[in-house]
Amino acid sequence: VTLVESGGGEVQVGDSLRLSCETPGRIFSSWTMAWFRQAPGKERHFVAGIRWGFQNTYYADDVKGRFTISRDGAKTVALQMNSLNAEDTAVYYCAQGTQYTLTDPRDVTSWGQGTRVIVSS
């Protein structure tokens, strides 16, 4: 599965940013789509996920209440990020898998190329 992220950039603390991940085909209801992020020198961590067919969403504790993952049509998953802080600086990766909850990078079937988010004060 080809995943193409967009929407990264450099913003200030407190700003918002919206990331998008598009597939050339369609996203199937049996898939789970998720966002992970990797800060410099750190491991890749789960951020948010959505079970496509049921639209169940779940989040990492450090982004809960600030980030929202959603469907944006049949081929795109979005991540709305509000109240950004310096700790949100990372490369954000779109991920696809078939696990009902996709929080472990080892369960990911396909990765996007990543989009960089820099939050500066």
mmCIF file of C-alpha atoms in Angstrom:
data_model
loop_
_atom_site.group_PDB
_atom_site.id
_atom_site.type_symbol
_atom_site.label_atom_id
_atom_site.label_comp_id
_atom_site.label_asym_id
_atom_site.label_seq_id
_atom_site.Cartn_x
_atom_site.Cartn_y
_atom_site.Cartn_z
ATOM 1 C CA VAL A 1 0.000 0.000 0.000
ATOM 2 C CA THR A 2 1.372 3.379 -0.981
ATOM 3 C CA LEU A 3 0.825 6.103 1.586
ATOM 4 C CA VAL A 4 1.686 9.730 0.881
ATOM 5 C CA GLU A 5 1.771 12.237 3.725
ATOM 6 C CA SER A 6 1.554 15.980 3.401
ATOM 7 C CA GLY A 7 1.007 19.001 5.587
ATOM 8 C CA GLY A 8 4.133 19.127 7.709
ATOM 9 C CA GLY A 9 6.036 22.304 8.347
ATOM 10 C CA GLU A 10 7.383 24.653 10.985
ATOM 11 C CA VAL A 11 4.973 26.366 13.355
ATOM 12 C CA GLN A 12 5.049 28.191 16.675
ATOM 13 C CA VAL A 13 4.078 26.823 20.063
ATOM 14 C CA GLY A 14 0.304 26.938 20.399
ATOM 15 C CA ASP A 15 -0.335 26.795 16.658
ATOM 16 C CA SER A 16 -2.291 24.163 14.750
ATOM 17 C CA LEU A 17 -1.352 21.975 11.819
ATOM 18 C CA ARG A 18 -3.234 19.443 9.724
ATOM 19 C CA LEU A 19 -1.523 16.412 8.259
ATOM 20 C CA SER A 20 -3.004 14.310 5.482
ATOM 21 C CA CYS A 21 -2.224 10.810 4.284
ATOM 22 C CA GLU A 22 -3.573 9.685 0.940
ATOM 23 C CA THR A 23 -3.626 6.332 -0.791
ATOM 24 C CA PRO A 24 -3.879 6.052 -4.583
ATOM 25 C CA GLY A 25 -6.574 3.445 -4.225
ATOM 26 C CA ARG A 26 -9.182 3.199 -1.527
ATOM 27 C CA ILE A 27 -8.914 2.542 2.177
ATOM 28 C CA PHE A 28 -10.767 -0.649 3.044
ATOM 29 C CA SER A 29 -13.093 -0.938 6.004
ATOM 30 C CA SER A 30 -11.003 -3.807 7.407
ATOM 31 C CA TRP A 31 -7.923 -1.603 7.660
ATOM 32 C CA THR A 32 -6.705 0.381 10.571
ATOM 33 C CA MET A 33 -4.954 3.624 9.758
ATOM 34 C CA ALA A 34 -2.686 5.322 12.238
ATOM 35 C CA TRP A 35 -0.155 8.051 12.767
ATOM 36 C CA PHE A 36 3.159 7.485 14.458
ATOM 37 C CA ARG A 37 5.941 9.940 15.124
ATOM 38 C CA GLN A 38 9.652 9.796 15.645
ATOM 39 C CA ALA A 39 11.552 12.557 17.367
ATOM 40 C CA PRO A 40 15.282 12.987 16.715
ATOM 41 C CA GLY A 41 17.253 10.263 18.450
ATOM 42 C CA LYS A 42 14.135 8.489 19.699
ATOM 43 C CA GLU A 43 12.076 5.482 18.733
ATOM 44 C CA ARG A 44 8.934 5.677 16.657
ATOM 45 C CA HIS A 45 5.792 5.982 18.801
ATOM 46 C CA PHE A 46 2.089 5.669 18.249
ATOM 47 C CA VAL A 47 0.103 8.906 18.088
ATOM 48 C CA ALA A 48 -3.438 8.177 16.901
ATOM 49 C CA GLY A 49 -5.393 5.462 15.128
ATOM 50 C CA ILE A 50 -8.730 4.853 13.453
ATOM 51 C CA ARG A 51 -10.457 1.619 12.535
ATOM 52 C CA TRP A 52 -11.656 2.621 9.111
ATOM 53 C CA GLY A 53 -14.918 0.718 8.888
ATOM 54 C CA PHE A 54 -16.139 1.575 12.385
ATOM 55 C CA GLN A 55 -14.408 4.959 12.693
ATOM 56 C CA ASN A 56 -13.293 4.042 16.205
ATOM 57 C CA THR A 57 -10.495 6.381 17.210
ATOM 58 C CA TYR A 58 -7.855 6.157 19.933
ATOM 59 C CA TYR A 59 -4.923 8.274 20.973
ATOM 60 C CA ALA A 60 -1.679 8.307 22.857
ATOM 61 C CA ASP A 61 -2.064 9.968 26.250
ATOM 62 C CA ASP A 62 0.229 12.867 25.398
ATOM 63 C CA VAL A 63 -1.898 14.004 22.446
ATOM 64 C CA LYS A 64 -5.371 13.172 23.746
ATOM 65 C CA GLY A 65 -7.596 16.240 23.636
ATOM 66 C CA ARG A 66 -5.242 18.077 21.261
ATOM 67 C CA PHE A 67 -5.041 15.818 18.206
ATOM 68 C CA THR A 68 -7.895 14.407 16.155
ATOM 69 C CA ILE A 69 -7.633 11.630 13.587
ATOM 70 C CA SER A 70 -10.388 11.420 11.013
ATOM 71 C CA ARG A 71 -11.491 10.148 7.644
ATOM 72 C CA ASP A 72 -11.324 12.701 4.878
ATOM 73 C CA GLY A 73 -13.077 10.968 2.027
ATOM 74 C CA ALA A 74 -12.479 7.413 0.920
ATOM 75 C CA LYS A 75 -8.739 7.691 0.371
ATOM 76 C CA THR A 76 -7.397 10.104 2.971
ATOM 77 C CA VAL A 77 -6.805 10.043 6.691
ATOM 78 C CA ALA A 78 -6.155 13.333 8.423
ATOM 79 C CA LEU A 79 -4.519 14.318 11.696
ATOM 80 C CA GLN A 80 -5.578 17.672 13.079
ATOM 81 C CA MET A 81 -3.039 18.872 15.626
ATOM 82 C CA ASN A 82 -3.938 21.748 17.927
ATOM 83 C CA SER A 83 -2.101 23.433 20.782
ATOM 84 C CA LEU A 84 1.223 22.210 19.487
ATOM 85 C CA ASN A 85 4.212 22.275 21.807
ATOM 86 C CA ALA A 86 7.928 21.703 21.347
ATOM 87 C CA GLU A 87 7.586 18.039 22.357
ATOM 88 C CA ASP A 88 5.441 17.464 19.263
ATOM 89 C CA THR A 89 8.459 18.110 17.037
ATOM 90 C CA ALA A 90 9.035 14.923 15.055
ATOM 91 C CA VAL A 91 8.705 13.209 11.733
ATOM 92 C CA TYR A 92 5.128 11.988 11.448
ATOM 93 C CA TYR A 93 4.423 8.751 9.641
ATOM 94 C CA CYS A 94 1.176 7.445 8.282
ATOM 95 C CA ALA A 95 0.688 3.721 8.809
ATOM 96 C CA GLN A 96 -1.641 1.002 7.635
ATOM 97 C CA GLY A 97 -2.338 -2.353 9.200
ATOM 98 C CA THR A 98 -5.019 -4.912 9.834
ATOM 99 C CA GLN A 99 -4.878 -5.102 13.626
ATOM 100 C CA TYR A 100 -8.002 -3.688 15.240
ATOM 101 C CA THR A 101 -5.820 -1.363 17.271
ATOM 102 C CA LEU A 102 -2.569 -0.394 15.603
ATOM 103 C CA THR A 103 -0.269 0.962 18.288
ATOM 104 C CA ASP A 104 2.834 -1.202 17.901
ATOM 105 C CA PRO A 105 5.138 -0.279 14.996
ATOM 106 C CA ARG A 106 5.870 -3.979 14.540
ATOM 107 C CA ASP A 107 2.260 -4.556 13.502
ATOM 108 C CA VAL A 108 2.343 -1.970 10.727
ATOM 109 C CA THR A 109 2.025 -3.354 7.217
ATOM 110 C CA SER A 110 2.769 -0.184 5.245
ATOM 111 C CA TRP A 111 4.469 3.100 6.085
ATOM 112 C CA GLY A 112 4.429 6.461 4.410
ATOM 113 C CA GLN A 113 7.639 8.363 3.786
ATOM 114 C CA GLY A 114 7.052 10.749 6.692
ATOM 115 C CA THR A 115 6.430 14.457 6.993
ATOM 116 C CA ARG A 116 8.413 16.673 9.331
ATOM 117 C CA VAL A 117 6.785 18.859 11.954
ATOM 118 C CA ILE A 118 8.862 21.426 13.813
ATOM 119 C CA VAL A 119 7.334 23.377 16.684
ATOM 120 C CA SER A 120 9.444 26.278 17.822
ATOM 121 C CA SER A 121 9.010 28.655 20.717
#
